[in-house]
Amino acid sequence: MKIINFGSLNVDYVYRLDHIVKPGETLASSEMQVNPGGKGSNQSVALKRAGADVWHAGMLGEDTAWMRERLEREGVDVRHVLISKEIHGGHAIIQVDANGQNSIVLFGGANQAISAAQVEHVLMNAEQGDWLVLQNEINVTADVMVAGKAAGMKVCFNPAPFDEGVFNYPLDCVDLFILNEHEAAGLARKPVETAPEELVATLSAAYPNAMICVTLGEAGSVLWTAATGLIRQKAYPVQAVDTTAAGDTFTGYFLAELTRGASLAAALDMASRASAIAVTRPGALDSIPYLQELKA
Ligand code: RIB
């Protein structure tokens, strides 16, 4: 059983500031870094560092081609990471404030130029029971979802960043939703202040065949499945330095543990531990811990 993650690859330009820039304001940053990132590639690396067999599929530009080697060095299978000669690679401009909170501007670039032929070529490798991992940063998410499901794959969908376009996706194909509070509220069409239990109740009524996992930052996470009802997981308290990729780390660890045969509660606990470590470190992909660190 393998995991195919068809997802974004970004280079992150990270600026450290006292606070996130307000409209009309100009601020000097104390530090600037160029880091590997992208929700897709972060999740592939989290899956791999958690011990899973993961293939990444996606598109880079020549300017971001170094990301392919980086993922390969991590042990991710990159045979389906293509490099466009015409389009700039995806990138993100990330502001990180003194409390480690961030704000992100995305440029999709090559992530938004994936062809139907590439989708078909990647999905030819799908086998019954394989998992497909998707986020919302590439242009072919809906097509991949349909093709993956038709090939007998199980679908894990992290609808991030959330937008109304998500409602046009064939969401009945999804076996596992992983969402933060904003994404859960968006998908449930409720205000973000809505209690997590109410969000989960709405989502479970809409998608009764899916597992629904909602991460709640310092309040931990909740998971609903038809078989178990609601399971709660605490967060591990840490001093946050940079929350970028915390959700990606959670997704990778949760799915890796689940596919290894861990119980839902154990998978949640490992995901919670891993994301707690990730927020104590700067960067996106670079902040993701290795399995040995969690065991230690
Ligand atoms: O989830 C964090 C990621 O979101 C960053 O690495 C950035 O590239 C954006 O995709």
Short mmCIF file of C-alpha atoms and ligand atoms in Angstrom, two decimals:
data_model
loop_
_atom_site.label_atom_id
_atom_site.label_comp_id
_atom_site.label_asym_id
_atom_site.label_seq_id
_atom_site.Cartn_x
_atom_site.Cartn_y
_atom_site.Cartn_z
CA MET A 1 0.00 0.00 0.00
CA LYS A 2 1.42 3.34 -1.04
CA ILE A 3 0.37 6.94 -0.59
CA ILE A 4 0.25 9.25 -3.61
CA ASN A 5 0.20 12.92 -2.68
CA PHE A 6 -0.83 15.01 -5.68
CA GLY A 7 -0.05 18.45 -4.33
CA SER A 8 1.66 21.81 -4.34
CA LEU A 9 5.37 22.57 -4.16
CA ASN A 10 6.32 26.10 -3.10
CA VAL A 11 9.39 28.06 -2.20
CA ASP A 12 8.59 30.11 0.91
CA TYR A 13 10.00 33.63 1.36
CA VAL A 14 9.70 34.14 5.10
CA TYR A 15 9.90 37.53 6.83
CA ARG A 16 10.07 37.89 10.63
CA LEU A 17 8.26 40.94 11.97
CA ASP A 18 7.00 42.23 15.29
CA HIS A 19 3.44 42.03 13.96
CA ILE A 20 1.72 41.16 10.67
CA VAL A 21 1.69 44.20 8.36
CA LYS A 22 -1.59 46.16 8.46
CA PRO A 23 -3.20 47.78 5.37
CA GLY A 24 -1.22 50.88 4.39
CA GLU A 25 1.65 50.08 6.77
CA THR A 26 5.32 49.53 5.83
CA LEU A 27 7.42 47.50 8.24
CA ALA A 28 11.08 46.44 8.26
CA SER A 29 11.60 42.74 8.88
CA SER A 30 14.34 41.55 11.22
CA GLU A 31 15.10 38.40 9.20
CA MET A 32 14.41 36.85 5.78
CA GLN A 33 14.72 33.20 4.79
CA VAL A 34 14.10 31.21 1.61
CA ASN A 35 12.72 27.82 2.61
CA PRO A 36 11.23 24.73 0.97
CA GLY A 37 7.47 24.60 1.55
CA GLY A 38 4.06 24.18 -0.04
CA LYS A 39 1.24 22.32 1.65
CA GLY A 40 1.67 19.36 -0.67
CA SER A 41 5.41 18.94 -0.27
CA ASN A 42 5.24 19.59 3.48
CA GLN A 43 2.69 16.79 3.82
CA SER A 44 4.78 14.42 1.70
CA VAL A 45 7.81 15.04 3.89
CA ALA A 46 5.74 14.63 7.06
CA LEU A 47 4.42 11.31 5.72
CA LYS A 48 7.94 10.17 4.88
CA ARG A 49 9.50 11.29 8.18
CA ALA A 50 6.66 9.44 9.90
CA GLY A 51 7.73 6.28 8.05
CA ALA A 52 5.22 6.03 5.18
CA ASP A 53 5.89 5.06 1.56
CA VAL A 54 4.97 8.25 -0.29
CA TRP A 55 5.01 9.36 -3.90
CA HIS A 56 4.67 13.05 -4.63
CA ALA A 57 3.11 14.27 -7.88
CA GLY A 58 3.09 17.90 -8.95
CA MET A 59 4.73 20.63 -10.98
CA LEU A 60 7.70 22.92 -10.35
CA GLY A 61 9.18 25.75 -12.44
CA GLU A 62 12.84 25.82 -13.50
CA ASP A 63 13.35 28.49 -10.82
CA THR A 64 12.15 26.10 -8.09
CA ALA A 65 13.53 22.88 -9.59
CA TRP A 66 15.83 22.40 -6.56
CA MET A 67 12.75 21.35 -4.58
CA ARG A 68 12.66 18.08 -6.53
CA GLU A 69 16.12 17.08 -5.30
CA ARG A 70 15.21 18.16 -1.81
CA LEU A 71 12.18 15.84 -1.72
CA GLU A 72 14.23 13.05 -3.27
CA ARG A 73 16.86 13.42 -0.53
CA GLU A 74 14.03 13.04 1.98
CA GLY A 75 13.19 9.66 0.44
CA VAL A 76 9.98 10.80 -1.25
CA ASP A 77 9.39 9.16 -4.66
CA VAL A 78 9.59 12.11 -7.10
CA ARG A 79 9.18 10.36 -10.46
CA HIS A 80 5.94 12.33 -11.00
CA VAL A 81 7.29 15.74 -10.00
CA LEU A 82 7.61 17.55 -13.34
CA ILE A 83 9.42 20.80 -14.13
CA SER A 84 7.77 23.36 -16.40
CA LYS A 85 10.03 25.29 -18.76
CA GLU A 86 7.41 28.00 -19.32
CA ILE A 87 5.99 28.86 -15.91
CA HIS A 88 7.46 30.16 -12.67
CA GLY A 89 7.33 27.75 -9.77
CA GLY A 90 4.82 28.33 -6.98
CA HIS A 91 5.92 30.46 -4.07
CA ALA A 92 4.59 31.92 -0.85
CA ILE A 93 5.36 35.15 0.95
CA ILE A 94 5.06 34.43 4.65
CA GLN A 95 5.07 36.94 7.50
CA VAL A 96 5.78 35.47 10.95
CA ASP A 97 5.07 37.65 14.00
CA ALA A 98 6.67 37.71 17.45
CA ASN A 99 4.20 35.04 18.69
CA GLY A 100 4.97 32.66 15.84
CA GLN A 101 1.63 33.33 14.09
CA ASN A 102 1.77 33.75 10.32
CA SER A 103 0.02 35.23 7.33
CA ILE A 104 0.62 33.85 3.83
CA VAL A 105 0.34 35.21 0.29
CA LEU A 106 0.40 32.46 -2.34
CA PHE A 107 1.44 32.52 -5.98
CA GLY A 108 0.33 29.24 -7.54
CA GLY A 109 2.50 29.37 -10.69
CA ALA A 110 3.33 25.88 -11.97
CA ASN A 111 1.06 24.34 -9.30
CA GLN A 112 -1.84 25.71 -11.34
CA ALA A 113 -0.60 24.39 -14.68
CA ILE A 114 -0.91 20.63 -14.24
CA SER A 115 -2.29 18.90 -17.33
CA ALA A 116 -4.97 16.24 -17.68
CA ALA A 117 -2.27 14.04 -19.25
CA GLN A 118 -0.16 14.25 -16.08
CA VAL A 119 -3.18 13.32 -13.96
CA GLU A 120 -3.84 10.28 -16.14
CA HIS A 121 -0.18 9.26 -16.12
CA VAL A 122 0.13 9.47 -12.32
CA LEU A 123 -3.14 7.68 -11.60
CA MET A 124 -2.11 4.75 -13.83
CA ASN A 125 0.03 3.75 -10.84
CA ALA A 126 -2.89 3.65 -8.42
CA GLU A 127 -3.75 0.32 -6.85
CA GLN A 128 -6.79 -0.73 -4.88
CA GLY A 129 -6.37 0.38 -1.26
CA ASP A 130 -3.67 3.00 -1.93
CA TRP A 131 -4.28 6.40 -0.34
CA LEU A 132 -4.51 9.65 -2.29
CA VAL A 133 -3.66 12.89 -0.47
CA LEU A 134 -4.94 16.23 -1.77
CA GLN A 135 -4.93 19.86 -0.69
CA ASN A 136 -6.39 22.91 -2.45
CA GLU A 137 -3.29 24.44 -4.05
CA ILE A 138 -3.29 22.78 -7.50
CA ASN A 139 -5.58 23.20 -10.51
CA VAL A 140 -6.63 19.55 -10.96
CA THR A 141 -7.83 18.60 -7.46
CA ALA A 142 -11.35 17.64 -8.57
CA ASP A 143 -10.12 15.54 -11.52
CA VAL A 144 -7.58 13.71 -9.37
CA MET A 145 -10.24 13.01 -6.74
CA VAL A 146 -12.56 11.40 -9.30
CA ALA A 147 -9.78 9.42 -10.98
CA GLY A 148 -8.31 8.25 -7.67
CA LYS A 149 -11.67 7.08 -6.35
CA ALA A 150 -12.41 5.29 -9.62
CA ALA A 151 -9.07 3.47 -9.27
CA GLY A 152 -10.06 2.19 -5.82
CA MET A 153 -7.97 4.62 -3.78
CA LYS A 154 -8.94 6.08 -0.42
CA VAL A 155 -9.00 9.85 -0.49
CA CYS A 156 -7.63 12.17 2.21
CA PHE A 157 -8.55 15.80 1.51
CA ASN A 158 -7.20 18.85 3.33
CA PRO A 159 -9.19 21.71 1.74
CA ALA A 160 -6.53 24.33 2.40
CA PRO A 161 -6.58 27.14 1.61
CA PHE A 162 -10.38 27.00 1.75
CA ASP A 163 -12.45 28.81 -0.88
CA GLU A 164 -15.97 28.48 -2.27
CA GLY A 165 -14.60 26.47 -5.19
CA VAL A 166 -14.25 23.52 -2.79
CA PHE A 167 -18.03 23.03 -3.00
CA ASN A 168 -17.62 22.20 -6.70
CA TYR A 169 -15.36 19.25 -5.89
CA PRO A 170 -16.83 15.73 -5.76
CA LEU A 171 -16.63 15.66 -1.96
CA ASP A 172 -18.53 12.37 -1.74
CA CYS A 173 -15.25 10.79 -2.91
CA VAL A 174 -13.51 11.84 0.31
CA ASP A 175 -12.78 9.20 2.97
CA LEU A 176 -10.91 11.47 5.37
CA PHE A 177 -11.22 15.23 5.77
CA ILE A 178 -8.49 17.00 7.73
CA LEU A 179 -9.43 20.61 8.46
CA ASN A 180 -8.48 23.46 10.73
CA GLU A 181 -11.21 25.55 12.39
CA HIS A 182 -11.44 27.99 9.47
CA GLU A 183 -11.68 25.24 6.88
CA ALA A 184 -14.23 23.31 8.96
CA ALA A 185 -16.36 26.44 9.40
CA GLY A 186 -16.11 27.21 5.68
CA LEU A 187 -17.11 23.69 4.69
CA ALA A 188 -19.96 23.66 7.23
CA ARG A 189 -21.03 27.17 6.08
CA LYS A 190 -20.96 28.38 9.70
CA PRO A 191 -19.15 31.24 11.49
CA VAL A 192 -15.64 30.37 12.65
CA GLU A 193 -16.72 30.95 16.29
CA THR A 194 -19.05 27.90 16.05
CA ALA A 195 -18.29 25.21 18.63
CA PRO A 196 -16.20 22.39 17.14
CA GLU A 197 -18.83 19.83 18.17
CA GLU A 198 -21.44 21.69 16.11
CA LEU A 199 -19.09 21.94 13.12
CA VAL A 200 -18.40 18.22 13.29
CA ALA A 201 -22.12 17.43 13.65
CA THR A 202 -22.88 19.46 10.51
CA LEU A 203 -20.02 17.95 8.53
CA SER A 204 -20.75 14.39 9.62
CA ALA A 205 -24.38 14.81 8.52
CA ALA A 206 -23.20 16.08 5.12
CA TYR A 207 -20.44 13.44 4.67
CA PRO A 208 -21.53 10.46 6.79
CA ASN A 209 -19.14 8.02 5.12
CA ALA A 210 -16.04 10.11 5.74
CA MET A 211 -13.82 10.45 8.80
CA ILE A 212 -13.75 14.09 9.87
CA CYS A 213 -10.76 15.46 11.75
CA VAL A 214 -10.64 19.08 12.93
CA THR A 215 -7.49 20.61 14.39
CA LEU A 216 -8.09 23.33 16.97
CA GLY A 217 -4.65 24.75 17.74
CA GLU A 218 -4.07 24.98 21.50
CA ALA A 219 -7.44 23.26 22.09
CA GLY A 220 -6.16 20.05 20.46
CA SER A 221 -8.17 18.22 17.83
CA VAL A 222 -11.35 16.19 17.37
CA LEU A 223 -12.07 13.24 15.12
CA TRP A 224 -15.44 11.87 14.14
CA THR A 225 -16.12 8.53 12.48
CA ALA A 226 -19.47 6.78 12.11
CA ALA A 227 -18.08 3.78 14.02
CA THR A 228 -16.59 5.66 16.99
CA GLY A 229 -18.44 8.96 17.28
CA LEU A 230 -16.32 11.85 18.57
CA ILE A 231 -12.75 11.28 19.80
CA ARG A 232 -10.90 14.18 21.47
CA GLN A 233 -7.16 14.76 21.52
CA LYS A 234 -5.33 17.31 23.66
CA ALA A 235 -2.63 19.58 22.29
CA TYR A 236 0.85 19.37 23.80
CA PRO A 237 1.68 22.80 25.24
CA VAL A 238 4.80 24.37 23.71
CA GLN A 239 6.25 27.80 23.08
CA ALA A 240 5.44 28.54 19.43
CA VAL A 241 8.20 29.99 17.29
CA ASP A 242 6.55 29.50 13.88
CA THR A 243 3.21 27.75 13.26
CA THR A 244 3.84 27.32 9.50
CA ALA A 245 3.31 23.69 8.43
CA ALA A 246 1.92 22.60 11.80
CA GLY A 247 -1.26 21.42 10.05
CA ASP A 248 0.75 19.71 7.31
CA THR A 249 2.78 17.88 9.94
CA PHE A 250 -0.44 16.78 11.66
CA THR A 251 -1.87 15.50 8.37
CA GLY A 252 1.24 13.54 7.44
CA TYR A 253 1.66 11.93 10.84
CA PHE A 254 -2.03 11.13 11.29
CA LEU A 255 -2.29 9.37 7.94
CA ALA A 256 1.06 7.59 8.28
CA GLU A 257 0.01 6.19 11.66
CA LEU A 258 -3.44 5.22 10.41
CA THR A 259 -2.03 3.34 7.42
CA ARG A 260 0.45 1.61 9.72
CA GLY A 261 -2.54 0.16 11.58
CA ALA A 262 -2.50 2.39 14.67
CA SER A 263 -5.78 3.01 16.46
CA LEU A 264 -7.50 6.31 15.70
CA ALA A 265 -6.68 7.59 19.19
CA ALA A 266 -3.00 6.63 18.86
CA ALA A 267 -2.76 8.22 15.40
CA LEU A 268 -4.27 11.45 16.76
CA ASP A 269 -1.84 11.47 19.66
CA MET A 270 1.20 11.04 17.38
CA ALA A 271 -0.07 13.74 15.02
CA SER A 272 -0.56 16.07 17.97
CA ARG A 273 2.95 15.41 19.30
CA ALA A 274 4.52 15.91 15.86
CA SER A 275 2.75 19.22 15.20
CA ALA A 276 3.69 20.47 18.68
CA ILE A 277 7.36 19.88 17.86
CA ALA A 278 6.97 21.53 14.43
CA VAL A 279 5.75 24.84 15.91
CA THR A 280 8.83 25.09 18.12
CA ARG A 281 11.01 25.35 14.99
CA PRO A 282 11.24 27.92 12.22
CA GLY A 283 10.34 27.08 8.62
CA ALA A 284 7.84 24.80 6.92
CA LEU A 285 9.25 21.53 5.60
CA ASP A 286 12.38 21.98 7.75
CA SER A 287 10.33 22.15 10.96
CA ILE A 288 8.80 18.67 10.57
CA PRO A 289 10.13 16.17 13.13
CA TYR A 290 11.36 12.62 12.46
CA LEU A 291 9.58 9.63 13.97
CA GLN A 292 12.60 8.89 16.23
CA GLU A 293 12.22 12.34 17.80
CA LEU A 294 8.63 11.58 18.78
CA LYS A 295 9.57 8.22 20.22
CA ALA A 296 12.39 9.86 22.20
O1 RIB B 1 0.94 25.06 5.18
C1 RIB B 1 2.06 25.88 5.04
C2 RIB B 1 2.37 26.12 3.58
O2 RIB B 1 1.31 26.83 2.99
C3 RIB B 1 3.60 26.95 3.32
O3 RIB B 1 4.77 26.19 3.26
C4 RIB B 1 3.24 27.69 2.03
O4 RIB B 1 4.04 27.36 0.95
C5 RIB B 1 1.77 27.40 1.79
O5 RIB B 1 1.55 26.48 0.80
#
